[in-house]
PDB file of C-alpha atoms in Angstrom:
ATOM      1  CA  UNK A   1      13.633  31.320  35.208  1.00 61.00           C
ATOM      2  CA  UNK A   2      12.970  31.549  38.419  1.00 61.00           C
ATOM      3  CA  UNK A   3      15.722  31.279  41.185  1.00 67.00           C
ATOM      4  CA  UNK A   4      15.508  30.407  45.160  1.00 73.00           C
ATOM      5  CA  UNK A   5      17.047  29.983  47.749  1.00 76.00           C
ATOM      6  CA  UNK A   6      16.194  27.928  51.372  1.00 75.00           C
ATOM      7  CA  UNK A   7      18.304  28.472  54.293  1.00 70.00           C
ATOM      8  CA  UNK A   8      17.110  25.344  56.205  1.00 70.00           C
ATOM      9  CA  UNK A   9      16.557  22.092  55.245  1.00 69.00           C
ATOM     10  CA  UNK A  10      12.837  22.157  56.440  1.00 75.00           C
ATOM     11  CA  UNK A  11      12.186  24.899  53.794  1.00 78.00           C
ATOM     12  CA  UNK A  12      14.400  23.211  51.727  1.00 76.00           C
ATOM     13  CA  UNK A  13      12.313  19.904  51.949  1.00 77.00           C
ATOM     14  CA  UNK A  14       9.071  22.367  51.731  1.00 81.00           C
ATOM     15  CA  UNK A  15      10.013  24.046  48.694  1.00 80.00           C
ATOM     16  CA  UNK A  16      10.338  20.961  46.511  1.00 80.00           C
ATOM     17  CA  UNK A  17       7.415  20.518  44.124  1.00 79.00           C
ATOM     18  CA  UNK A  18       6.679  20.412  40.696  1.00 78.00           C
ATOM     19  CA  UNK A  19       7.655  23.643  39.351  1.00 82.00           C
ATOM     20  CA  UNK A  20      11.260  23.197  40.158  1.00 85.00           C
ATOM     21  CA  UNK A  21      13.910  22.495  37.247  1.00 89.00           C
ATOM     22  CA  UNK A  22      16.910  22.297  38.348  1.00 91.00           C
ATOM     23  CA  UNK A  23      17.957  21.641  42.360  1.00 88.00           C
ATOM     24  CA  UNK A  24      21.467  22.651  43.656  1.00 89.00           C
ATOM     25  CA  UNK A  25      22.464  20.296  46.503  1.00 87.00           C
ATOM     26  CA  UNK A  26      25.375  20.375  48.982  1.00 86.00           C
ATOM     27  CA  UNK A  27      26.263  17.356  49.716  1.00 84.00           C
ATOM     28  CA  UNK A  28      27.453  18.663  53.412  1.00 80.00           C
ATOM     29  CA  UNK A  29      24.986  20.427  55.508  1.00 73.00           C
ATOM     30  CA  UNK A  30      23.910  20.930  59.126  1.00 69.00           C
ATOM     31  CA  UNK A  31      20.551  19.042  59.524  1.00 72.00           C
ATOM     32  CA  UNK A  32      20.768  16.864  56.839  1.00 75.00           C
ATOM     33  CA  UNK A  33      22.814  15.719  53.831  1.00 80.00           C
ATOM     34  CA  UNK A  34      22.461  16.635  50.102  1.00 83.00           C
ATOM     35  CA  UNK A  35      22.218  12.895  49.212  1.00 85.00           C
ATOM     36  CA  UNK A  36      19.476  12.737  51.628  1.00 84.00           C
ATOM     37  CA  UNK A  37      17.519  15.633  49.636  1.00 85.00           C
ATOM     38  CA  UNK A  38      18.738  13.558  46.365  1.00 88.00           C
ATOM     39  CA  UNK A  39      16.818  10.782  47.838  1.00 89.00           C
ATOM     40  CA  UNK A  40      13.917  12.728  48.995  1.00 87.00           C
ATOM     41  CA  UNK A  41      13.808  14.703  45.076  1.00 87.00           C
ATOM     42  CA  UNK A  42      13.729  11.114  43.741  1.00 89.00           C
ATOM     43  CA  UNK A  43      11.484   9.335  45.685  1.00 89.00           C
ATOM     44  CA  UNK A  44       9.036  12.069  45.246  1.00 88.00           C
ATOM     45  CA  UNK A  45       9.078  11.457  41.756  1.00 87.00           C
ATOM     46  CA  UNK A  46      10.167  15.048  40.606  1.00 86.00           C
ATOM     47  CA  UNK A  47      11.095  15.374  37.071  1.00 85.00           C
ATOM     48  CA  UNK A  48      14.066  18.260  38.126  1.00 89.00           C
ATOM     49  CA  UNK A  49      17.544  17.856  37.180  1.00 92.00           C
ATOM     50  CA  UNK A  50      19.906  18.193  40.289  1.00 92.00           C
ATOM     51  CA  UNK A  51      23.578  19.284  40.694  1.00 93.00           C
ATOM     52  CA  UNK A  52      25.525  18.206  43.694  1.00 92.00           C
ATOM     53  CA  UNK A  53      27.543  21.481  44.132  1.00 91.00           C
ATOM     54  CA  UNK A  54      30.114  20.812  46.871  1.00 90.00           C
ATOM     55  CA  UNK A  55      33.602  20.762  48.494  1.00 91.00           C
ATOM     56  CA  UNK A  56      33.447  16.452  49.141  1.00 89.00           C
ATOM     57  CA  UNK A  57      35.863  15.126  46.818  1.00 91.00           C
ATOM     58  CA  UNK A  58      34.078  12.761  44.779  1.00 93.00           C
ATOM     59  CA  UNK A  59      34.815   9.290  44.997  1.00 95.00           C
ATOM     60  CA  UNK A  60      33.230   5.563  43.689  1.00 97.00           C
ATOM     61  CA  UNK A  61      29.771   6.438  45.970  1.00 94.00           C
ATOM     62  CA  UNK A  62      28.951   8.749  43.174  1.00 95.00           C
ATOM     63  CA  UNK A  63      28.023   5.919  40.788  1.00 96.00           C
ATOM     64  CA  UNK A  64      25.454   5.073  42.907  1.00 94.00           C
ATOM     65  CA  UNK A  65      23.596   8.589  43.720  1.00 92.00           C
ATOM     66  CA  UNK A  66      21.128  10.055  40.787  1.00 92.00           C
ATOM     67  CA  UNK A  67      22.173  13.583  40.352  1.00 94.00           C
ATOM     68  CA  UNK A  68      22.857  14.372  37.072  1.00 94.00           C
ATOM     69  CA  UNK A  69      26.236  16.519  37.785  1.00 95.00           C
ATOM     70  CA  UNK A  70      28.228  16.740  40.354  1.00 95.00           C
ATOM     71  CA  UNK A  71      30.354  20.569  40.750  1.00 94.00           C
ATOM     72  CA  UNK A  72      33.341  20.285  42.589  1.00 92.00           C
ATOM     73  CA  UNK A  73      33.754  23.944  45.029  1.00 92.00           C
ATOM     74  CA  UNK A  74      35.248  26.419  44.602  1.00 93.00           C
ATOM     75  CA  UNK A  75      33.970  26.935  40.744  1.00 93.00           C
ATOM     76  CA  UNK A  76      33.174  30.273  39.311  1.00 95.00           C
ATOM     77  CA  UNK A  77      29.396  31.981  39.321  1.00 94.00           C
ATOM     78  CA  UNK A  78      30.194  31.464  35.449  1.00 96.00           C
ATOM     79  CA  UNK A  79      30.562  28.075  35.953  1.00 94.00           C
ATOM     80  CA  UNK A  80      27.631  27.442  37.992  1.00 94.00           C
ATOM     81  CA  UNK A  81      25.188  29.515  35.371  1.00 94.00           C
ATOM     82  CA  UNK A  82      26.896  27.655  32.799  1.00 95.00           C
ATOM     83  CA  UNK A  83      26.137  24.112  34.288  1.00 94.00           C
ATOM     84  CA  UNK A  84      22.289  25.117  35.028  1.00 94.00           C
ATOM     85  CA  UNK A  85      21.735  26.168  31.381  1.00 95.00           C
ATOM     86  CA  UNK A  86      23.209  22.715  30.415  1.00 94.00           C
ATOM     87  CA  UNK A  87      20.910  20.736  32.725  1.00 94.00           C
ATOM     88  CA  UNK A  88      18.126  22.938  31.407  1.00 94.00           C
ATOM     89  CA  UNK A  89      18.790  21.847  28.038  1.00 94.00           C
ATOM     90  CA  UNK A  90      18.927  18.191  28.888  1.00 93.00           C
ATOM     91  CA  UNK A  91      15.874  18.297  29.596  1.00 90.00           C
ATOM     92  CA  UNK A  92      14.891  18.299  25.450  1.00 91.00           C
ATOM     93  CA  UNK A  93      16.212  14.643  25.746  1.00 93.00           C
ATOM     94  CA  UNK A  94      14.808  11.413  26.692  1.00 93.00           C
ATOM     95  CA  UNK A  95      15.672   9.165  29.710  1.00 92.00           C
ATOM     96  CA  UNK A  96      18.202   7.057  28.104  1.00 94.00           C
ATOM     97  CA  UNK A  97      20.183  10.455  26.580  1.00 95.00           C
ATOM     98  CA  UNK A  98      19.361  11.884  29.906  1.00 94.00           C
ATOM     99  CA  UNK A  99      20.846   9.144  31.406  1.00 95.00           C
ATOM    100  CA  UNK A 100      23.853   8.878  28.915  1.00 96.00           C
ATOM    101  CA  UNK A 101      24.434  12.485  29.619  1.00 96.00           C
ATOM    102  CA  UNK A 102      24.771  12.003  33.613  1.00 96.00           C
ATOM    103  CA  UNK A 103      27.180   8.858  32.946  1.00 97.00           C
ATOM    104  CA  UNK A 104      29.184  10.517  30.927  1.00 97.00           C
ATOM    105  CA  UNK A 105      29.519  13.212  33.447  1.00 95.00           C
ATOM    106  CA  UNK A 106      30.453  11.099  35.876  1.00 97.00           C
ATOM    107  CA  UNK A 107      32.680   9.401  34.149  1.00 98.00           C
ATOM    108  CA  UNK A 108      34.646  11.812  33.525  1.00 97.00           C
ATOM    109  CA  UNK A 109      34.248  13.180  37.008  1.00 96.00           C
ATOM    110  CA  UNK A 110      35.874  10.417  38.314  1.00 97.00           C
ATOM    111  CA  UNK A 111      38.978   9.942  35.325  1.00 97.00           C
ATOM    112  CA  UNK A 112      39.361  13.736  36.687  1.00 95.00           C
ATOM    113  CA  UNK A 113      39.578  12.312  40.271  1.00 95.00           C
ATOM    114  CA  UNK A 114      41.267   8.869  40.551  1.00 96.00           C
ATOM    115  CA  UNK A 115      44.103   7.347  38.543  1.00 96.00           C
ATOM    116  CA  UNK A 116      43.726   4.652  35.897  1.00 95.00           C
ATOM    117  CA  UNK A 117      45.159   2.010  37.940  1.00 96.00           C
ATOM    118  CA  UNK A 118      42.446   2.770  40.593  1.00 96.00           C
ATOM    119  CA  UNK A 119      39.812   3.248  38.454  1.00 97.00           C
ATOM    120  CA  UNK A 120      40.544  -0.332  36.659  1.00 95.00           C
ATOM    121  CA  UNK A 121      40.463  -2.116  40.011  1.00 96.00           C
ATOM    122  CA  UNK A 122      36.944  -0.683  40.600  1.00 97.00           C
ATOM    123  CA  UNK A 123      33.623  -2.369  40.493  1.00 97.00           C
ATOM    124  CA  UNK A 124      31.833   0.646  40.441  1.00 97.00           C
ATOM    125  CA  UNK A 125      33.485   2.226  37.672  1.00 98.00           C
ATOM    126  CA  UNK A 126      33.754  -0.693  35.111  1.00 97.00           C
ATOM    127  CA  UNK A 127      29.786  -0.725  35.773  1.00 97.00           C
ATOM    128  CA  UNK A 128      29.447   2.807  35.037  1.00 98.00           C
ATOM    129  CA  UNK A 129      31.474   2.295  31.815  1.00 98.00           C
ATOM    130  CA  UNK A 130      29.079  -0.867  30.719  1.00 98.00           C
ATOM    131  CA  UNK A 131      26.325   1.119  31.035  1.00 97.00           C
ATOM    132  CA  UNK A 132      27.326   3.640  29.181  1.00 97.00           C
ATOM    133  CA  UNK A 133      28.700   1.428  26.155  1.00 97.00           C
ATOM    134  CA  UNK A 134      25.416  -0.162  26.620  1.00 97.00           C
ATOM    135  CA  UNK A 135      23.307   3.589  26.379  1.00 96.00           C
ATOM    136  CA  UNK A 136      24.912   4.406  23.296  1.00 95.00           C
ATOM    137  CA  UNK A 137      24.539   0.989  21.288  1.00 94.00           C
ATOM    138  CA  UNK A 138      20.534   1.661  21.621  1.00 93.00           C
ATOM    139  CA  UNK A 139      21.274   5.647  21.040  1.00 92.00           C
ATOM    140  CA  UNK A 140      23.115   4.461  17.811  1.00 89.00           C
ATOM    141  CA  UNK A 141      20.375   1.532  17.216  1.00 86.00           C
ATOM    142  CA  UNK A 142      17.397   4.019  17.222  1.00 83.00           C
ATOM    143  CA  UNK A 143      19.719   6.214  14.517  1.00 76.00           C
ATOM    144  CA  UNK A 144      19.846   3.514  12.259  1.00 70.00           C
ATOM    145  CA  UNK A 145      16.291   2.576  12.469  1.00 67.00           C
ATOM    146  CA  UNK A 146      15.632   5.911  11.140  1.00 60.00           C
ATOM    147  CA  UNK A 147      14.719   7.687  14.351  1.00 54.00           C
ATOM    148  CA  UNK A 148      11.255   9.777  13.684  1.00 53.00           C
ATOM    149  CA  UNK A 149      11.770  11.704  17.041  1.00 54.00           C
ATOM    150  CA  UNK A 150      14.219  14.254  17.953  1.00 55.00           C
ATOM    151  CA  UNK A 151      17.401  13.222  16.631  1.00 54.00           C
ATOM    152  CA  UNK A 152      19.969  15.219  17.714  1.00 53.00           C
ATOM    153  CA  UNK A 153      19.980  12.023  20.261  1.00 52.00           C
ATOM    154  CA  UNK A 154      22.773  10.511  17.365  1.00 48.00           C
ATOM    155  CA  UNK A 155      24.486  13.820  17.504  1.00 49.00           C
ATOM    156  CA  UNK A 156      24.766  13.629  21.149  1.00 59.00           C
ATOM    157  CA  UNK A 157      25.938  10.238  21.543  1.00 52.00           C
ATOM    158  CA  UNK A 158      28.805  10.876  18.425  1.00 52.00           C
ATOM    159  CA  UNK A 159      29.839  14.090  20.453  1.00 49.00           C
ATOM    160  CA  UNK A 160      30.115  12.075  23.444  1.00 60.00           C
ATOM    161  CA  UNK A 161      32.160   9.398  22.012  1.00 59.00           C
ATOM    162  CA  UNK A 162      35.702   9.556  23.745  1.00 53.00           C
TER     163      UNK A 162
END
């Protein structure tokens, strides 16, 4: 594992390329945002997993943005090495338990967050939820069909059933 770190956003910007697996992302920072280096990631096509790791208080924009886990500050170094490991391992998966995985996440980011009133008045959120019901019906649907690839996918989406 190899670990780095980029004190400006130009070296930052520089930096990303293939070899990187995981990305840690501020979402506040001088030159430019950490949803603009999402976006940037992304549109370069780089198969990394990315944390937003940050003080912003997450709210229904997070729906929207493709990290695949968002760390609220202060959080322990513990916590931090704990949550790269995990978005090391997701990368065993495929897209849709990928995907699952970062839905879930935010999910229950945002139950953390908002209250249920709130969260049932929200577009964004009963989306999120739809997608995710939707994700596991074709996790579950690949189980039954006798799934010949890796299937701890069933495990994961009966673990993640809350």
């Amino acid at each position: 594992l190899v670990v780095g770190t980029r004190h400006t956003m130009a070296n930052a910007l520089d930096a990303l390329g293939a070899e990187i697996d995981v990305a840690l992302l501020d979402r506040r920072m001088d030159a430019i945002t950490g949803d603009d280096v999402l976006a940037e990631i992304r549109d370069r096509d780089l198969d990394c997993q990315v944390s937003m790791v940050t003080a912003v208080t997450p709210d229904f924009d997070i729906v929207e943005l493709s990290f695949d886990e968002y760390l609220v500050k202060p959080l322990s170094k513990e916590g931090l090495v704990d949550s790269v490991a995990e978005l090391l391992d997701r990368r065993a998966y495929d897209e849709t338990v990928q995907e699952l995985l970062t839905l879930v996440s935010k999910r229950d980011l945002l139950e953390r967050e908002k209250d249920s009133p709130e969260l049932m008045d929200a577009a964004p959120y009963e989306e999120l939820t739809d997608r995710i019901d939707t994700l596991r019906e074709q996790i579950d649907d690949r189980g039954r069909a006798g799934c010949t690839g890796d299937c701890k996918q069933r495990r994961v989406s009966a673990a993640l059933d809350t």
